[in-house]
Short mmCIF file of C-alpha atoms in Angstrom, two decimals:
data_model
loop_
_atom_site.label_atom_id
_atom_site.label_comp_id
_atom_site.label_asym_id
_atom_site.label_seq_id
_atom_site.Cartn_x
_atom_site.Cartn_y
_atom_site.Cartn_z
CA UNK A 1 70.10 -5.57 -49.40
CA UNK A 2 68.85 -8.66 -50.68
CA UNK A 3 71.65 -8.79 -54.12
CA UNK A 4 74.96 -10.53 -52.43
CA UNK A 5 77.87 -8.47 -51.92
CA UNK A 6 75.32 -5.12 -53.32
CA UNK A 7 77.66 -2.61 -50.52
CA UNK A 8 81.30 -4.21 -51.84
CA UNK A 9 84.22 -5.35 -49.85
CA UNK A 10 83.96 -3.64 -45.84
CA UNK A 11 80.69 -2.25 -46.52
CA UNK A 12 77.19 -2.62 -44.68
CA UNK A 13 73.79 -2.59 -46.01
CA UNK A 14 71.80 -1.21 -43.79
CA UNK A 15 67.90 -1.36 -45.72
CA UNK A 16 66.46 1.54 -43.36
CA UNK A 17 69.19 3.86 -44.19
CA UNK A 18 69.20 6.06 -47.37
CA UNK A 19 71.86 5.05 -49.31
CA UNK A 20 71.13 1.69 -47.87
CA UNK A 21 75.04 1.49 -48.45
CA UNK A 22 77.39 2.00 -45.50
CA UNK A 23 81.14 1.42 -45.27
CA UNK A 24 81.68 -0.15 -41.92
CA UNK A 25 83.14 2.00 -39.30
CA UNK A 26 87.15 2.41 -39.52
CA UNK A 27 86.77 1.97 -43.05
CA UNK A 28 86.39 4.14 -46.08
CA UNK A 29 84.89 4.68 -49.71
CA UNK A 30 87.86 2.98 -52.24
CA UNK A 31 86.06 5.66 -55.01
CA UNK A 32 84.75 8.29 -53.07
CA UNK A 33 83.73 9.63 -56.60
CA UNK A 34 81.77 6.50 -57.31
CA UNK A 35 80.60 6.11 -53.52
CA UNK A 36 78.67 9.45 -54.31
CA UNK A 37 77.31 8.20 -57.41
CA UNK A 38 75.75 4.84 -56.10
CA UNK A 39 77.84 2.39 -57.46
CA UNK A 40 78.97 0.87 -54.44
CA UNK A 41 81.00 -3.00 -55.39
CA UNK A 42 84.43 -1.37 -55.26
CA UNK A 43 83.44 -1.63 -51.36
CA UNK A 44 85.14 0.12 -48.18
CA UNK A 45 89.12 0.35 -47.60
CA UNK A 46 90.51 0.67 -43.97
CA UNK A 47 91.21 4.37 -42.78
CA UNK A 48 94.13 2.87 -41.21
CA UNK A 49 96.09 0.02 -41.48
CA UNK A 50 96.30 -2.82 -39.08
CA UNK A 51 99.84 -3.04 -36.85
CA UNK A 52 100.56 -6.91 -37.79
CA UNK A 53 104.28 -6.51 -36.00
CA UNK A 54 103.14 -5.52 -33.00
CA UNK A 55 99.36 -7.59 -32.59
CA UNK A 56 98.62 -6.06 -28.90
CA UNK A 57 97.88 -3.01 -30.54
CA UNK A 58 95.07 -4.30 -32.08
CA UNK A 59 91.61 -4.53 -30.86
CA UNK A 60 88.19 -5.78 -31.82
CA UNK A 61 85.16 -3.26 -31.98
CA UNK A 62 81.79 -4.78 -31.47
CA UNK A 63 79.31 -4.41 -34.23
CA UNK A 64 75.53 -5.77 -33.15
CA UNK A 65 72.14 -6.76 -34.93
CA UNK A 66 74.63 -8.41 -38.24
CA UNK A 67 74.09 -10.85 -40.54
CA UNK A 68 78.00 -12.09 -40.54
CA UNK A 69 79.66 -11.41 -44.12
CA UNK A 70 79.98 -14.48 -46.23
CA UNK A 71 81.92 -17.55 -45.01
CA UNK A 72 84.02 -18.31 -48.20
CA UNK A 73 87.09 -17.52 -45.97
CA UNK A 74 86.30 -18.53 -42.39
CA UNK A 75 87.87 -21.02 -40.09
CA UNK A 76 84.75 -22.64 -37.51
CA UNK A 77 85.62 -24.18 -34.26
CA UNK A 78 82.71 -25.21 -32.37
CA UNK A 79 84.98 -25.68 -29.20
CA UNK A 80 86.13 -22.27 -28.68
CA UNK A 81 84.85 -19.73 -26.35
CA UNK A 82 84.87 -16.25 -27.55
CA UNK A 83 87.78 -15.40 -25.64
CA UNK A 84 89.77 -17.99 -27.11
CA UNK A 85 88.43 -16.89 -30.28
CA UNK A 86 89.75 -13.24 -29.93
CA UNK A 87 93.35 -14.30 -28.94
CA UNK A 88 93.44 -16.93 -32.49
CA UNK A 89 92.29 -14.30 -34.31
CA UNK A 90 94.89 -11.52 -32.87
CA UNK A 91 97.53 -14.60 -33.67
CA UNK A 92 96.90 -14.21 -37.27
CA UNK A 93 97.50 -11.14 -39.42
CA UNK A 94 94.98 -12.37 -41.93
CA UNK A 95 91.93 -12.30 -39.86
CA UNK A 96 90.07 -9.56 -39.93
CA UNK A 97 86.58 -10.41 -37.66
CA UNK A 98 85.15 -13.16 -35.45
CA UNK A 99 82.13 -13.93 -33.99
CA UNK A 100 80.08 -16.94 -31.97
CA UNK A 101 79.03 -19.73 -34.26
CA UNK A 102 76.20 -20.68 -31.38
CA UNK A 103 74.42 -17.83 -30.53
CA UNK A 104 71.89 -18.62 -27.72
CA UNK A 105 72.56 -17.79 -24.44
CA UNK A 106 76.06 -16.40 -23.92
CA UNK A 107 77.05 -18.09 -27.41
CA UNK A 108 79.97 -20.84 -28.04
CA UNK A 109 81.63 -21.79 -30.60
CA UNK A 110 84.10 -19.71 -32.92
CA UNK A 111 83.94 -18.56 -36.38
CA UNK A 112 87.20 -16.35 -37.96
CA UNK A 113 86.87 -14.32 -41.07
CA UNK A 114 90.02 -13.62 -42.97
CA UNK A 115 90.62 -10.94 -45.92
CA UNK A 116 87.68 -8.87 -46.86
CA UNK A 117 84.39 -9.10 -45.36
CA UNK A 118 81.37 -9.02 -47.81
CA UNK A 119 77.93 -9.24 -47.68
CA UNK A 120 77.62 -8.00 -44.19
CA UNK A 121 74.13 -6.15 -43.67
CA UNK A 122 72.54 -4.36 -40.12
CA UNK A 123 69.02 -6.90 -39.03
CA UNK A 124 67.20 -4.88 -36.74
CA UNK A 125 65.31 -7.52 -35.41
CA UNK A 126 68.23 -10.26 -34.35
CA UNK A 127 71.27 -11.06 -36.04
CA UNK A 128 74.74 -11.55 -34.58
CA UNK A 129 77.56 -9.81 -32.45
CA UNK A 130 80.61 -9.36 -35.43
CA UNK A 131 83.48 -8.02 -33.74
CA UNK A 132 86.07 -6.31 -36.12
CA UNK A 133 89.61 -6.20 -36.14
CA UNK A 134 90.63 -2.67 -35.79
CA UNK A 135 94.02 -1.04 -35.48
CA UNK A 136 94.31 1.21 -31.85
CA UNK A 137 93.81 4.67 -33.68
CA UNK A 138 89.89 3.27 -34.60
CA UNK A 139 89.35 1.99 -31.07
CA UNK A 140 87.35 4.32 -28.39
CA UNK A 141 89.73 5.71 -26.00
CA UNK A 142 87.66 5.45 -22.70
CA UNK A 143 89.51 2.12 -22.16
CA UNK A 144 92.60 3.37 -20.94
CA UNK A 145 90.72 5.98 -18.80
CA UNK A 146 88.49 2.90 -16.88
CA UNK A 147 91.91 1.39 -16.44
CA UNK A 148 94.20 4.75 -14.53
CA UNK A 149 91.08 5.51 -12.78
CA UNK A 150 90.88 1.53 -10.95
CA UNK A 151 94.57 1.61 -10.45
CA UNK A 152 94.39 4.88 -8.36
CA UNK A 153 92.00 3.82 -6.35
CA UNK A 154 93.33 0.32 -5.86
CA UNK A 155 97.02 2.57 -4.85
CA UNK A 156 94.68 4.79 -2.89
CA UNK A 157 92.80 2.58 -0.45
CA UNK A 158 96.33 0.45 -0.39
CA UNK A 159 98.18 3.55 0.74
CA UNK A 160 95.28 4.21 3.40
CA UNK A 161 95.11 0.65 4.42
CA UNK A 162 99.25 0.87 5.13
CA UNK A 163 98.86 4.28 6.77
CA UNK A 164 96.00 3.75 8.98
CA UNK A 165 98.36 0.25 10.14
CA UNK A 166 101.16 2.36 10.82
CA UNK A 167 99.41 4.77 12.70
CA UNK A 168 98.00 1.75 14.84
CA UNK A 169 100.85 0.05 15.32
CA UNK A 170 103.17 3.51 16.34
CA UNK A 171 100.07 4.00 18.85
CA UNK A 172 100.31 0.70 20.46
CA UNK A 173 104.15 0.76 20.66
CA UNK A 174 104.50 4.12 22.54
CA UNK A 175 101.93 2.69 25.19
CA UNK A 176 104.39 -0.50 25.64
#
């Protein structure tokens, strides 16, 4: 892992693996046929593309223990918080991953890849939180589950809250 870019364009080196070479998840071999065959610098294309028209569909899966690709095409605010960093990079087409440029403590600071990401390689022992730009059909789909399961219960203890004060108040009126 130690030769720059040695997994191409989208692809992760990951030196306890065997290949060490690893396209990044949501993306795949450019050359399958050359994939197989070890020579890896063509790098990793997307399985699907991103949905630039409509950016909500978009989302960000979190990739841990990284050495962040190569910062030829970044954009560094040492400002930002990482929400703020999320929403500038969903504002731009071009970006592709972002991550905390301070990383102690709950991190600060925001750095924006755009284009290809290379050189990016798994450190089991530390490294950084990349989170990568991925279009909805890459993104786990528990998400939307989490979210219908708090709204019926926040409709459910509403409706019992209502019901139990109607109940109460029919009570009191009928003894008036």
């Amino acid at each position: 892992c130690d030769s720059y870019g040695l997994c191409g364009a989208n692809g992760n080196c990951v030196i306890s693996s065997n290949p060490v070479c690893q396209c990044l998840r949501g993306f795949k071999p450019k050359s399958q046929e050359n994939w197989n065959s070890m020579v890896w610098a063509e790098g990793c294309v997307r399985n699907n593309p991103l949905s630039c028209q409509d950016k909500e569909t978009d989302g960000f899966i979190k990739f841990t223990q990284t050495k962040v690709p190569d910062t030829k095409n970044t954009w560094v605010n040492w400002s930002m918080n990482t929400k703020e960093c999320r929403a500038k990079c969903l504002s731009n087409c071009s970006c592709m991953a972002y991550s905390n440029t301070d990383i102690r403590g709950e991190g600060s600071g925001c750095a924006v890849w755009f284009g290809d990401l290379i050189d990016v390689r798994q450190v089991p022992e530390g490294g950084q939180d990349l989170y990568i730009r991925m279009p909805a059909s890459e993104l786990p789909k528990g998400d939307g589950k989490v979210k219908v399961l708090v709204v019926a219960s926040v409709i459910g203890v509403i409706s019992g809250i209502l019901s139990i004060g109607y109940f109460v108040w029919r009570r009191s009126s009928r003894g008036n």
